[in-house]
PDB file of C-alpha atoms and ligand atoms in Angstrom:
ATOM      1  CA  LEU I   1      61.604   7.041   4.325  1.00 43.00           C
ATOM      2  CA  ALA I   2      59.894   7.139   8.511  1.00 42.00           C
ATOM      3  CA  LYS I   3      58.347   9.984   7.466  1.00 42.00           C
ATOM      4  CA  HIS I   4      57.236   8.936   4.165  1.00 48.00           C
ATOM      5  CA  ASP I   5      55.542   5.622   5.634  1.00 47.00           C
ATOM      6  CA  GLY I   6      53.967   7.658   8.481  1.00 44.00           C
ATOM      7  CA  ARG I   7      52.278   9.721   5.397  1.00 46.00           C
ATOM      8  CA  SER I   8      51.386   7.385   3.372  1.00 48.00           C
ATOM      9  CA  THR I   9      50.316   5.506   6.294  1.00 49.00           C
ATOM     10  CA  PHE I  10      47.563   8.124   7.482  1.00 47.00           C
ATOM     11  CA  ARG I  11      46.268   9.008   4.068  1.00 48.00           C
ATOM     12  CA  LEU I  12      45.236   5.598   3.526  1.00 50.00           C
ATOM     13  CA  PHE I  13      43.538   5.927   7.233  1.00 48.00           C
ATOM     14  CA  ASP I  14      41.874   9.047   6.164  1.00 52.00           C
ATOM     15  CA  GLU I  15      40.663   7.249   2.932  1.00 55.00           C
ATOM     16  CA  GLY I  16      39.310   4.252   4.870  1.00 55.00           C
ATOM     17  CA  LEU I  17      38.017   5.508   6.788  1.00 55.00           C
ATOM     18  CA  ARG I  18      36.252   8.862   4.573  1.00 61.00           C
ATOM     19  CA  ASN I  19      34.535   5.144   2.635  1.00 66.00           C
ATOM     20  CA  SER I  20      33.125   3.741   5.053  1.00 84.00           C
ATOM     21  CA  VAL I  21      31.292   7.397   6.213  1.00 85.00           C
ATOM     22  CA  ALA I  22      30.245   7.381   2.405  1.00 86.00           C
ATOM     23  CA  GLU I  23      29.313   4.073   2.526  1.00 86.00           C
ATOM     24  CA  ARG I  24      27.372   3.853   6.016  1.00 88.00           C
ATOM     25  CA  ALA I  25      25.350   6.461   4.596  1.00 91.00           C
ATOM     26  CA  GLN I  26      24.719   5.189   1.256  1.00 92.00           C
ATOM     27  CA  LEU I  27      23.656   2.234   3.623  1.00 93.00           C
ATOM     28  CA  GLU I  28      21.510   4.165   5.355  1.00 94.00           C
ATOM     29  CA  ALA I  29      19.908   5.796   2.349  1.00 95.00           C
ATOM     30  CA  ALA I  30      19.145   1.725   0.499  1.00 96.00           C
ATOM     31  CA  LEU I  31      17.414   0.960   3.649  1.00 96.00           C
ATOM     32  CA  ARG I  32      14.801   3.239   4.069  1.00 96.00           C
ATOM     33  CA  GLN I  33      14.336   2.292   0.805  1.00 97.00           C
ATOM     34  CA  ALA I  34      14.108  -1.420   1.126  1.00 97.00           C
ATOM     35  CA  VAL I  35      10.133  -1.670   2.942  1.00 96.00           C
ATOM     36  CA  PRO I  36       9.485   0.329  -0.370  1.00 96.00           C
ATOM     37  CA  ARG I  37      11.498  -1.743  -3.189  1.00 97.00           C
ATOM     38  CA  ASN I  38      10.647  -5.153  -1.647  1.00 97.00           C
ATOM     39  CA  GLU I  39      13.786  -5.877  -0.869  1.00 98.00           C
ATOM     40  CA  LEU I  40      12.843  -7.430   2.786  1.00 98.00           C
ATOM     41  CA  ARG I  41      11.872 -11.028   3.881  1.00 98.00           C
ATOM     42  CA  LEU I  42      11.080 -12.885   7.329  1.00 98.00           C
ATOM     43  CA  LEU I  43      12.665 -16.256   7.306  1.00 98.00           C
ATOM     44  CA  TYR I  44      11.364 -18.766  10.681  1.00 98.00           C
ATOM     45  CA  GLN I  45      13.184 -20.710  12.823  1.00 98.00           C
ATOM     46  CA  PRO I  46      10.959 -23.251  15.052  1.00 98.00           C
ATOM     47  CA  GLN I  47      10.512 -23.441  18.569  1.00 98.00           C
ATOM     48  CA  ILE I  48      10.435 -26.525  20.038  1.00 98.00           C
ATOM     49  CA  ASP I  49       9.463 -28.691  23.011  1.00 98.00           C
ATOM     50  CA  ALA I  50      10.216 -31.339  25.043  1.00 97.00           C
ATOM     51  CA  ASP I  51       8.114 -33.610  23.265  1.00 97.00           C
ATOM     52  CA  ASP I  52      10.038 -32.183  19.466  1.00 96.00           C
ATOM     53  CA  ALA I  53       6.860 -30.969  19.104  1.00 96.00           C
ATOM     54  CA  LEU I  54       6.680 -27.496  17.162  1.00 97.00           C
ATOM     55  CA  VAL I  55       5.425 -24.594  19.674  1.00 97.00           C
ATOM     56  CA  GLY I  56       6.504 -21.493  17.724  1.00 98.00           C
ATOM     57  CA  ALA I  57       8.802 -19.010  15.144  1.00 98.00           C
ATOM     58  CA  GLU I  58      10.797 -16.461  15.473  1.00 98.00           C
ATOM     59  CA  ALA I  59      10.442 -14.003  13.192  1.00 99.00           C
ATOM     60  CA  LEU I  60      13.706 -13.076  11.452  1.00 98.00           C
ATOM     61  CA  CYS I  61      14.459 -10.040   8.992  1.00 98.00           C
ATOM     62  CA  ARG I  62      16.473 -10.848   5.500  1.00 98.00           C
ATOM     63  CA  TRP I  63      17.749  -7.289   3.742  1.00 97.00           C
ATOM     64  CA  THR I  64      19.204  -7.884   0.158  1.00 97.00           C
ATOM     65  CA  HIS I  65      20.894  -4.946  -0.832  1.00 95.00           C
ATOM     66  CA  PRO I  66      20.282  -4.497  -5.106  1.00 92.00           C
ATOM     67  CA  GLU I  67      24.089  -4.634  -5.383  1.00 92.00           C
ATOM     68  CA  ARG I  68      25.605  -5.284  -2.245  1.00 92.00           C
ATOM     69  CA  GLY I  69      23.229  -9.059  -1.427  1.00 95.00           C
ATOM     70  CA  PRO I  70      22.392 -10.005   2.135  1.00 96.00           C
ATOM     71  CA  VAL I  71      23.416  -7.531   4.572  1.00 96.00           C
ATOM     72  CA  SER I  72      23.990  -8.626   8.786  1.00 96.00           C
ATOM     73  CA  PRO I  73      20.692  -8.157  10.235  1.00 97.00           C
ATOM     74  CA  ALA I  74      23.458  -7.222  13.190  1.00 94.00           C
ATOM     75  CA  VAL I  75      24.110  -4.150  10.682  1.00 94.00           C
ATOM     76  CA  PHE I  76      21.351  -3.494   9.272  1.00 97.00           C
ATOM     77  CA  ILE I  77      18.878  -3.379  12.086  1.00 97.00           C
ATOM     78  CA  ALA I  78      21.845  -1.923  14.014  1.00 95.00           C
ATOM     79  CA  LEU I  79      20.943   1.326  11.005  1.00 95.00           C
ATOM     80  CA  ALA I  80      17.486   1.565  11.339  1.00 97.00           C
ATOM     81  CA  GLU I  81      17.440   2.231  14.789  1.00 95.00           C
ATOM     82  CA  ASP I  82      20.252   4.945  14.373  1.00 94.00           C
ATOM     83  CA  SER I  83      19.374   6.434  11.326  1.00 94.00           C
ATOM     84  CA  GLY I  84      15.026   6.071  12.317  1.00 95.00           C
ATOM     85  CA  SER I  85      14.527   3.410   9.459  1.00 96.00           C
ATOM     86  CA  ILE I  86      12.945   1.348  12.481  1.00 97.00           C
ATOM     87  CA  TYR I  87      10.253   2.628  12.418  1.00 97.00           C
ATOM     88  CA  ALA I  88       9.064   1.096   8.499  1.00 97.00           C
ATOM     89  CA  LEU I  89      11.003  -1.294   8.458  1.00 98.00           C
ATOM     90  CA  GLY I  90       9.600  -2.837  12.385  1.00 98.00           C
ATOM     91  CA  GLU I  91       6.020  -1.897  10.947  1.00 98.00           C
ATOM     92  CA  TRP I  92       6.740  -3.900   8.171  1.00 98.00           C
ATOM     93  CA  VAL I  93       7.416  -6.969  10.136  1.00 98.00           C
ATOM     94  CA  LEU I  94       5.573  -6.311  12.657  1.00 98.00           C
ATOM     95  CA  ARG I  95       2.626  -6.439   9.679  1.00 98.00           C
ATOM     96  CA  THR I  96       4.216  -9.381   7.520  1.00 98.00           C
ATOM     97  CA  ALA I  97       4.666 -11.881  10.469  1.00 98.00           C
ATOM     98  CA  CYS I  98       1.077 -10.888  11.731  1.00 98.00           C
ATOM     99  CA  ARG I  99      -0.273 -12.005   8.198  1.00 98.00           C
ATOM    100  CA  GLU I 100       1.556 -15.561   8.514  1.00 98.00           C
ATOM    101  CA  LEU I 101       0.440 -15.937  11.282  1.00 98.00           C
ATOM    102  CA  ALA I 102      -3.063 -15.232  10.843  1.00 98.00           C
ATOM    103  CA  GLY I 103      -2.564 -18.407   8.362  1.00 98.00           C
ATOM    104  CA  TRP I 104      -1.928 -20.853  10.484  1.00 97.00           C
ATOM    105  CA  ARG I 105      -5.507 -22.109  10.875  1.00 95.00           C
ATOM    106  CA  PRO I 106      -6.756 -23.544  13.527  1.00 92.00           C
ATOM    107  CA  GLY I 107      -6.416 -28.174  13.086  1.00 93.00           C
ATOM    108  CA  THR I 108      -3.652 -27.271  10.311  1.00 94.00           C
ATOM    109  CA  PRO I 109       0.263 -28.779  12.065  1.00 94.00           C
ATOM    110  CA  LEU I 110       0.698 -24.839  12.883  1.00 97.00           C
ATOM    111  CA  GLY I 111      -2.830 -24.381  14.029  1.00 97.00           C
ATOM    112  CA  GLN I 112      -0.795 -23.934  18.055  1.00 96.00           C
ATOM    113  CA  ALA I 113       2.341 -21.905  17.004  1.00 98.00           C
ATOM    114  CA  VAL I 114       3.096 -18.959  18.245  1.00 98.00           C
ATOM    115  CA  MET I 115       4.721 -16.595  16.558  1.00 98.00           C
ATOM    116  CA  ALA I 116       7.390 -14.367  17.775  1.00 99.00           C
ATOM    117  CA  VAL I 117       8.455 -10.750  16.080  1.00 98.00           C
ATOM    118  CA  ASN I 118      11.245  -8.974  17.527  1.00 98.00           C
ATOM    119  CA  VAL I 119      11.248  -5.703  19.072  1.00 98.00           C
ATOM    120  CA  SER I 120      13.953  -3.457  18.516  1.00 96.00           C
ATOM    121  CA  ALA I 121      13.940  -0.439  21.894  1.00 93.00           C
ATOM    122  CA  ARG I 122      13.339   2.635  19.329  1.00 94.00           C
ATOM    123  CA  GLN I 123      10.651   0.845  17.983  1.00 96.00           C
ATOM    124  CA  PHE I 124       8.715  -0.017  21.285  1.00 96.00           C
ATOM    125  CA  HIS I 125       9.137   3.970  22.147  1.00 95.00           C
ATOM    126  CA  HIS I 126       8.153   5.131  19.483  1.00 96.00           C
ATOM    127  CA  PRO I 127       4.141   7.148  20.591  1.00 96.00           C
ATOM    128  CA  ASP I 128       1.905   4.953  18.545  1.00 96.00           C
ATOM    129  CA  PHE I 129       3.965   1.365  19.499  1.00 97.00           C
ATOM    130  CA  VAL I 130       0.514   0.303  20.981  1.00 98.00           C
ATOM    131  CA  SER I 131      -1.159   1.211  17.868  1.00 97.00           C
ATOM    132  CA  GLN I 132       1.120  -0.003  15.206  1.00 97.00           C
ATOM    133  CA  VAL I 133       0.899  -4.153  17.042  1.00 98.00           C
ATOM    134  CA  LEU I 134      -2.588  -3.034  17.119  1.00 98.00           C
ATOM    135  CA  ASP I 135      -3.213  -1.718  13.448  1.00 98.00           C
ATOM    136  CA  ALA I 136      -1.075  -5.137  12.176  1.00 98.00           C
ATOM    137  CA  LEU I 137      -2.938  -7.398  14.276  1.00 98.00           C
ATOM    138  CA  HIS I 138      -5.920  -5.801  12.324  1.00 98.00           C
ATOM    139  CA  SER I 139      -5.969  -5.830   9.459  1.00 98.00           C
ATOM    140  CA  THR I 140      -4.440  -9.031   9.197  1.00 98.00           C
ATOM    141  CA  ASP I 141      -6.912 -10.694  11.492  1.00 98.00           C
ATOM    142  CA  ALA I 142      -4.702 -12.378  13.732  1.00 98.00           C
ATOM    143  CA  ASP I 143      -4.425 -14.205  16.856  1.00 98.00           C
ATOM    144  CA  PRO I 144      -2.985 -11.126  19.025  1.00 98.00           C
ATOM    145  CA  ALA I 145      -2.712 -14.424  21.970  1.00 98.00           C
ATOM    146  CA  ARG I 146      -0.398 -16.226  19.269  1.00 98.00           C
ATOM    147  CA  LEU I 147       1.723 -12.973  18.677  1.00 98.00           C
ATOM    148  CA  LYS I 148       4.144 -12.722  21.450  1.00 98.00           C
ATOM    149  CA  LEU I 149       6.627 -10.197  20.736  1.00 98.00           C
ATOM    150  CA  GLU I 150      10.552 -10.054  22.022  1.00 98.00           C
ATOM    151  CA  LEU I 151      12.059  -6.993  23.900  1.00 96.00           C
ATOM    152  CA  THR I 152      16.030  -7.325  24.975  1.00 91.00           C
ATOM    153  CA  GLU I 153      17.048  -5.403  28.372  1.00 88.00           C
ATOM    154  CA  SER I 154      18.050  -1.886  25.913  1.00 87.00           C
ATOM    155  CA  VAL I 155      13.927  -1.908  25.741  1.00 87.00           C
ATOM    156  CA  VAL I 156      13.855  -1.956  29.998  1.00 79.00           C
ATOM    157  CA  ALA I 157      16.866   0.174  31.092  1.00 73.00           C
ATOM    158  CA  ARG I 158      14.051   3.941  31.185  1.00 73.00           C
ATOM    159  CA  ASP I 159      10.678   4.475  32.612  1.00 85.00           C
ATOM    160  CA  LEU I 160      10.020   1.730  33.801  1.00 90.00           C
ATOM    161  CA  ASP I 161       6.375   2.960  34.718  1.00 93.00           C
ATOM    162  CA  ALA I 162       6.106   3.653  31.038  1.00 93.00           C
ATOM    163  CA  ILE I 163       7.067   0.619  30.044  1.00 95.00           C
ATOM    164  CA  VAL I 164       4.543  -1.023  32.827  1.00 96.00           C
ATOM    165  CA  ASN I 165       1.941   0.881  30.816  1.00 96.00           C
ATOM    166  CA  LYS I 166       2.532  -0.314  27.464  1.00 96.00           C
ATOM    167  CA  MET I 167       2.731  -4.021  27.821  1.00 97.00           C
ATOM    168  CA  GLY I 168       0.082  -4.438  29.840  1.00 98.00           C
ATOM    169  CA  ALA I 169      -2.129  -2.404  27.078  1.00 97.00           C
ATOM    170  CA  LEU I 170      -1.247  -5.261  25.474  1.00 98.00           C
ATOM    171  CA  LYS I 171      -0.770  -7.042  27.293  1.00 98.00           C
ATOM    172  CA  SER I 172      -5.281  -6.934  28.284  1.00 97.00           C
ATOM    173  CA  LEU I 173      -5.809  -8.125  24.413  1.00 96.00           C
ATOM    174  CA  GLY I 174      -3.850 -11.331  25.110  1.00 97.00           C
ATOM    175  CA  VAL I 175      -0.016 -10.288  23.602  1.00 98.00           C
ATOM    176  CA  ARG I 176       2.529 -12.164  25.525  1.00 98.00           C
ATOM    177  CA  PHE I 177       6.353 -10.876  26.038  1.00 98.00           C
ATOM    178  CA  SER I 178       9.601 -12.379  26.444  1.00 97.00           C
ATOM    179  CA  LEU I 179      12.705 -10.654  27.473  1.00 95.00           C
ATOM    180  CA  ASP I 180      15.397 -11.785  24.866  1.00 95.00           C
ATOM    181  CA  ASP I 181      19.116 -11.644  24.872  1.00 92.00           C
ATOM    182  CA  PHE I 182      18.619 -12.167  28.564  1.00 91.00           C
ATOM    183  CA  GLY I 183      21.921 -11.494  30.816  1.00 85.00           C
ATOM    184  CA  THR I 184      24.027  -9.865  28.262  1.00 88.00           C
ATOM    185  CA  GLY I 185      22.683  -6.900  28.944  1.00 82.00           C
ATOM    186  CA  TYR I 186      21.762  -4.369  32.464  1.00 77.00           C
ATOM    187  CA  SER I 187      18.720  -5.253  33.429  1.00 72.00           C
ATOM    188  CA  SER I 188      18.244  -5.275  37.254  1.00 77.00           C
ATOM    189  CA  LEU I 189      16.085  -8.287  39.210  1.00 82.00           C
ATOM    190  CA  SER I 190      13.749  -5.789  39.806  1.00 82.00           C
ATOM    191  CA  TYR I 191      12.241  -4.807  36.520  1.00 86.00           C
ATOM    192  CA  LEU I 192      11.931  -8.708  36.309  1.00 89.00           C
ATOM    193  CA  LYS I 193      10.022  -8.396  38.951  1.00 88.00           C
ATOM    194  CA  ARG I 194       7.583  -5.362  37.599  1.00 91.00           C
ATOM    195  CA  LEU I 195       7.659  -6.549  34.190  1.00 93.00           C
ATOM    196  CA  PRO I 196       4.743  -7.965  32.861  1.00 96.00           C
ATOM    197  CA  LEU I 197       6.562 -10.725  30.983  1.00 97.00           C
ATOM    198  CA  ASP I 198       5.607 -14.181  29.938  1.00 98.00           C
ATOM    199  CA  GLN I 199       8.926 -15.689  28.783  1.00 97.00           C
ATOM    200  CA  LEU I 200      12.629 -14.789  29.313  1.00 96.00           C
ATOM    201  CA  LYS I 201      15.255 -16.163  26.157  1.00 97.00           C
ATOM    202  CA  ILE I 202      18.525 -17.470  27.496  1.00 96.00           C
ATOM    203  CA  ASP I 203      20.974 -16.154  25.022  1.00 95.00           C
ATOM    204  CA  GLN I 204      22.548 -17.812  23.033  1.00 96.00           C
ATOM    205  CA  SER I 205      26.428 -16.868  24.225  1.00 95.00           C
ATOM    206  CA  PHE I 206      25.392 -18.410  27.436  1.00 96.00           C
ATOM    207  CA  VAL I 207      24.496 -21.797  25.687  1.00 97.00           C
ATOM    208  CA  ARG I 208      27.082 -21.832  23.573  1.00 96.00           C
ATOM    209  CA  ASP I 209      29.709 -23.080  26.145  1.00 95.00           C
ATOM    210  CA  LEU I 210      26.841 -24.375  28.061  1.00 96.00           C
ATOM    211  CA  LEU I 211      29.170 -27.888  28.632  1.00 96.00           C
ATOM    212  CA  ALA I 212      32.740 -26.589  28.390  1.00 95.00           C
ATOM    213  CA  ASP I 213      32.566 -23.848  31.242  1.00 96.00           C
ATOM    214  CA  PRO I 214      31.411 -23.920  34.358  1.00 96.00           C
ATOM    215  CA  ASN I 215      30.767 -20.675  34.840  1.00 96.00           C
ATOM    216  CA  ASP I 216      28.189 -20.605  31.928  1.00 95.00           C
ATOM    217  CA  ALA I 217      26.394 -24.039  32.826  1.00 96.00           C
ATOM    218  CA  ALA I 218      25.842 -21.868  36.695  1.00 96.00           C
ATOM    219  CA  ILE I 219      24.514 -18.740  34.548  1.00 94.00           C
ATOM    220  CA  VAL I 220      22.067 -21.267  32.722  1.00 96.00           C
ATOM    221  CA  ARG I 221      20.908 -22.621  35.814  1.00 96.00           C
ATOM    222  CA  THR I 222      20.011 -19.774  37.559  1.00 95.00           C
ATOM    223  CA  VAL I 223      18.796 -18.174  34.686  1.00 95.00           C
ATOM    224  CA  ILE I 224      16.248 -20.937  34.490  1.00 97.00           C
ATOM    225  CA  ALA I 225      15.474 -21.123  37.813  1.00 96.00           C
ATOM    226  CA  LEU I 226      14.930 -17.517  38.146  1.00 95.00           C
ATOM    227  CA  GLY I 227      12.736 -18.430  35.277  1.00 95.00           C
ATOM    228  CA  ALA I 228      10.401 -21.231  37.426  1.00 95.00           C
ATOM    229  CA  SER I 229      10.190 -19.100  40.069  1.00 93.00           C
ATOM    230  CA  LEU I 230       8.894 -15.931  38.605  1.00 94.00           C
ATOM    231  CA  GLY I 231       5.886 -18.273  36.682  1.00 95.00           C
ATOM    232  CA  LEU I 232       7.939 -17.948  33.310  1.00 96.00           C
ATOM    233  CA  ASP I 233       7.999 -19.631  30.319  1.00 95.00           C
ATOM    234  CA  VAL I 234      12.286 -20.249  29.509  1.00 97.00           C
ATOM    235  CA  VAL I 235      13.569 -20.599  26.275  1.00 98.00           C
ATOM    236  CA  ALA I 236      16.870 -21.478  25.424  1.00 98.00           C
ATOM    237  CA  GLU I 237      18.833 -20.238  22.079  1.00 97.00           C
ATOM    238  CA  GLY I 238      21.292 -21.196  20.013  1.00 98.00           C
ATOM    239  CA  VAL I 239      21.174 -24.974  20.413  1.00 98.00           C
ATOM    240  CA  GLU I 240      23.474 -26.803  18.254  1.00 98.00           C
ATOM    241  CA  THR I 241      23.893 -30.118  19.297  1.00 98.00           C
ATOM    242  CA  ALA I 242      21.489 -33.267  20.935  1.00 98.00           C
ATOM    243  CA  GLU I 243      24.459 -32.751  24.302  1.00 98.00           C
ATOM    244  CA  GLN I 244      23.302 -28.907  24.880  1.00 98.00           C
ATOM    245  CA  ARG I 245      20.234 -29.764  24.962  1.00 98.00           C
ATOM    246  CA  ALA I 246      19.689 -32.902  26.716  1.00 98.00           C
ATOM    247  CA  VAL I 247      22.084 -30.212  29.599  1.00 97.00           C
ATOM    248  CA  LEU I 248      19.315 -27.352  29.248  1.00 98.00           C
ATOM    249  CA  LEU I 249      16.484 -30.550  29.591  1.00 98.00           C
ATOM    250  CA  ALA I 250      18.126 -31.629  32.321  1.00 97.00           C
ATOM    251  CA  ALA I 251      17.750 -27.932  34.751  1.00 96.00           C
ATOM    252  CA  GLY I 252      14.742 -27.835  33.596  1.00 97.00           C
ATOM    253  CA  CYS I 253      14.272 -25.395  30.097  1.00 98.00           C
ATOM    254  CA  HIS I 254      11.750 -27.326  27.902  1.00 97.00           C
ATOM    255  CA  ILE I 255      11.358 -24.886  24.529  1.00 98.00           C
ATOM    256  CA  TYR I 256      14.699 -24.517  22.380  1.00 98.00           C
ATOM    257  CA  GLN I 257      15.728 -22.923  19.324  1.00 98.00           C
ATOM    258  CA  GLY I 258      18.357 -23.699  17.668  1.00 98.00           C
ATOM    259  CA  TYR I 259      20.728 -25.424  14.328  1.00 98.00           C
ATOM    260  CA  LEU I 260      20.275 -28.325  16.196  1.00 98.00           C
ATOM    261  CA  PHE I 261      16.085 -28.207  15.329  1.00 98.00           C
ATOM    262  CA  ALA I 262      16.001 -26.032  12.432  1.00 98.00           C
ATOM    263  CA  PRO I 263      17.602 -22.061  10.718  1.00 98.00           C
ATOM    264  CA  PRO I 264      15.713 -19.509  10.321  1.00 98.00           C
ATOM    265  CA  LEU I 265      13.386 -21.279   7.264  1.00 98.00           C
ATOM    266  CA  PRO I 266      11.236 -19.153   4.674  1.00 98.00           C
ATOM    267  CA  ALA I 267       7.627 -20.267   5.371  1.00 98.00           C
ATOM    268  CA  GLU I 268       6.880 -23.539   2.348  1.00 97.00           C
ATOM    269  CA  GLY I 269      10.027 -24.326   4.856  1.00 97.00           C
ATOM    270  CA  LEU I 270       8.328 -24.302   7.971  1.00 98.00           C
ATOM    271  CA  LEU I 271       5.317 -25.687   7.416  1.00 96.00           C
ATOM    272  CA  ALA I 272       6.347 -28.311   6.318  1.00 96.00           C
ATOM    273  CA  LEU I 273       9.380 -29.295   8.967  1.00 96.00           C
ATOM    274  CA  ALA I 274       5.661 -28.983  10.902  1.00 95.00           C
ATOM    275  CA  GLY I 275       4.140 -31.292   8.694  1.00 91.00           C
ATOM    276  CA  ARG I 276       6.518 -34.065   9.381  1.00 85.00           C
ATOM    277  CA  SER I 277       6.951 -33.533  13.016  1.00 72.00           C
TER     278      SER I 277
HETATM  279  P1  LIG O 301      17.909 -12.766  18.640  1.00 56.14           P
HETATM  280  O1  LIG O 301      16.039 -11.850  18.556  1.00 56.14           O
HETATM  281  O2  LIG O 301      18.338 -12.750  19.180  1.00 56.14           O
HETATM  282  O3  LIG O 301      17.889 -14.348  17.303  1.00 56.14           O
HETATM  283  C1  LIG O 301      18.403 -15.080  17.714  1.00 56.14           C
HETATM  284  C2  LIG O 301      19.694 -15.299  15.990  1.00 56.14           C
HETATM  285  O4  LIG O 301      20.341 -16.938  16.642  1.00 56.14           O
HETATM  286  C3  LIG O 301      19.323 -15.341  14.325  1.00 56.14           C
HETATM  287  O5  LIG O 301      20.600 -13.990  14.281  1.00 56.14           O
HETATM  288  C4  LIG O 301      19.096 -16.531  13.998  1.00 56.14           C
HETATM  289  O6  LIG O 301      20.093 -16.810  13.216  1.00 56.14           O
HETATM  290  C5  LIG O 301      21.112 -17.102  15.384  1.00 56.14           C
HETATM  291  N1  LIG O 301      20.911 -18.539  15.584  1.00 56.14           N
HETATM  292  C6  LIG O 301      19.859 -19.620  15.091  1.00 56.14           C
HETATM  293  N2  LIG O 301      19.989 -21.101  16.369  1.00 56.14           N
HETATM  294  C7  LIG O 301      21.500 -20.550  16.337  1.00 56.14           C
HETATM  295  C8  LIG O 301      22.607 -21.724  16.568  1.00 56.14           C
HETATM  296  O7  LIG O 301      21.866 -22.375  16.757  1.00 56.14           O
HETATM  297  N3  LIG O 301      23.366 -20.892  16.920  1.00 56.14           N
HETATM  298  C9  LIG O 301      23.800 -19.352  16.797  1.00 56.14           C
HETATM  299  N4  LIG O 301      24.907 -19.186  16.894  1.00 56.14           N
HETATM  300  N5  LIG O 301      23.150 -19.105  15.941  1.00 56.14           N
HETATM  301  C10 LIG O 301      21.173 -19.359  16.079  1.00 56.14           C
HETATM  302  P2  LIG O 301      20.356 -13.597  13.115  1.00 56.14           P
HETATM  303  O8  LIG O 301      18.674 -13.761  12.065  1.00 56.14           O
HETATM  304  O9  LIG O 301      21.362 -12.890  13.027  1.00 56.14           O
HETATM  305  O10 LIG O 301      19.983 -12.031  13.770  1.00 56.14           O
HETATM  306  C11 LIG O 301      20.924 -11.434  14.681  1.00 56.14           C
HETATM  307  C12 LIG O 301      19.562 -10.661  15.234  1.00 56.14           C
HETATM  308  O11 LIG O 301      18.913  -9.024  14.823  1.00 56.14           O
HETATM  309  C13 LIG O 301      18.938 -11.229  16.115  1.00 56.14           C
HETATM  310  O12 LIG O 301      18.620 -11.685  17.792  1.00 56.14           O
HETATM  311  C14 LIG O 301      18.081  -9.226  16.535  1.00 56.14           C
HETATM  312  O13 LIG O 301      18.151  -9.485  17.484  1.00 56.14           O
HETATM  313  C15 LIG O 301      18.134  -8.205  15.067  1.00 56.14           C
HETATM  314  N6  LIG O 301      17.365  -9.285  14.687  1.00 56.14           N
HETATM  315  C16 LIG O 301      16.707 -10.060  13.420  1.00 56.14           C
HETATM  316  N7  LIG O 301      15.283 -10.091  12.981  1.00 56.14           N
HETATM  317  C17 LIG O 301      14.865  -8.732  13.226  1.00 56.14           C
HETATM  318  C18 LIG O 301      14.151  -8.545  13.213  1.00 56.14           C
HETATM  319  O14 LIG O 301      12.340  -8.003  12.574  1.00 56.14           O
HETATM  320  N8  LIG O 301      13.383  -7.232  14.255  1.00 56.14           N
HETATM  321  C19 LIG O 301      14.903  -6.795  15.117  1.00 56.14           C
HETATM  322  N9  LIG O 301      13.988  -5.057  15.474  1.00 56.14           N
HETATM  323  N10 LIG O 301      15.507  -7.044  15.302  1.00 56.14           N
HETATM  324  C20 LIG O 301      16.563  -7.937  14.573  1.00 56.14           C
HETATM  325 MG1  LIG O 302      15.296 -12.434  19.412  1.00 56.14          MG
HETATM  326 MG1  LIG O 303      17.753 -13.349  21.172  1.00 56.14          MG
HETATM  327 MG1  LIG O 304      20.733 -12.605  20.546  1.00 56.14          MG
END
């Protein structure tokens, strides 16, 4: 009986494994078609300052698979990175975000807002990355000074000189840089000193338990102090409660992003929100 159980367990496991490998390959193939088939869209999550003004928005990509429905960004961005479709996806994201940004005309409620765009490590390290960004800006006529690229610590984990040069080429046009999910990856303080960053984003994992966990509170205060002494803006992500906002404000953090203010919104929703504030 035990032997029989063992065998059927094995068979089930084996089948599960085969399914997941086949499933992954299918999802990868479908993702490669997502841009040409118009299955991607961007949502925009507001960034709010201490005076409750809407100062910017982060573009967040969404993929609706024709049969499966919405796929989590955590899943499809990683899959795109592994399979190489991140280049086409990233280009689409940049172009779409810049087109939206170009429509935020001076004198309108979003006329001074900054557009933050996530850039993955593989995308940043591609030799054509700088020209990809320039292309997106030029073809849409968006203002480079209102574009902010969010890099993660995985981007800056190697070739520091090359990274500094690449960032410099874009910075000379006015493009800004933010270090996303700060504190969750491997970064060293010497990177922070050398990278031409404008902003640090405190990861939401530290904000989540800010009120309950003294260690998280200490980390948050330290990141805010670090940002201040390096002359960087500090943004807190994942702000869900007024209490969290109050603690962040008291610690010197003046820009917030999170469900307390708004979830990621369609472009029209962002515009409506900006018009009301
Ligand atoms: P991220 O860049 O750190 O984006 C913040 C994530 O936190 C978003 O998840 C957002 O929806 C979520 N969020 C916002 N407010 C709250 C809150 O109050 N509480 C909680 N618990 N979560 C909140 P999302 O949209 O699922 O994206 C996940 C990650 O996928 C992003 O993390 C980013 O790393 C990646 N991603 C999304 N769009 C793109 C893209 O266009 N390009 C690249 N390379 N990566 C992207
Ligand atoms: Mg981000
Ligand atoms: Mg983040
Ligand atoms: Mg994150």
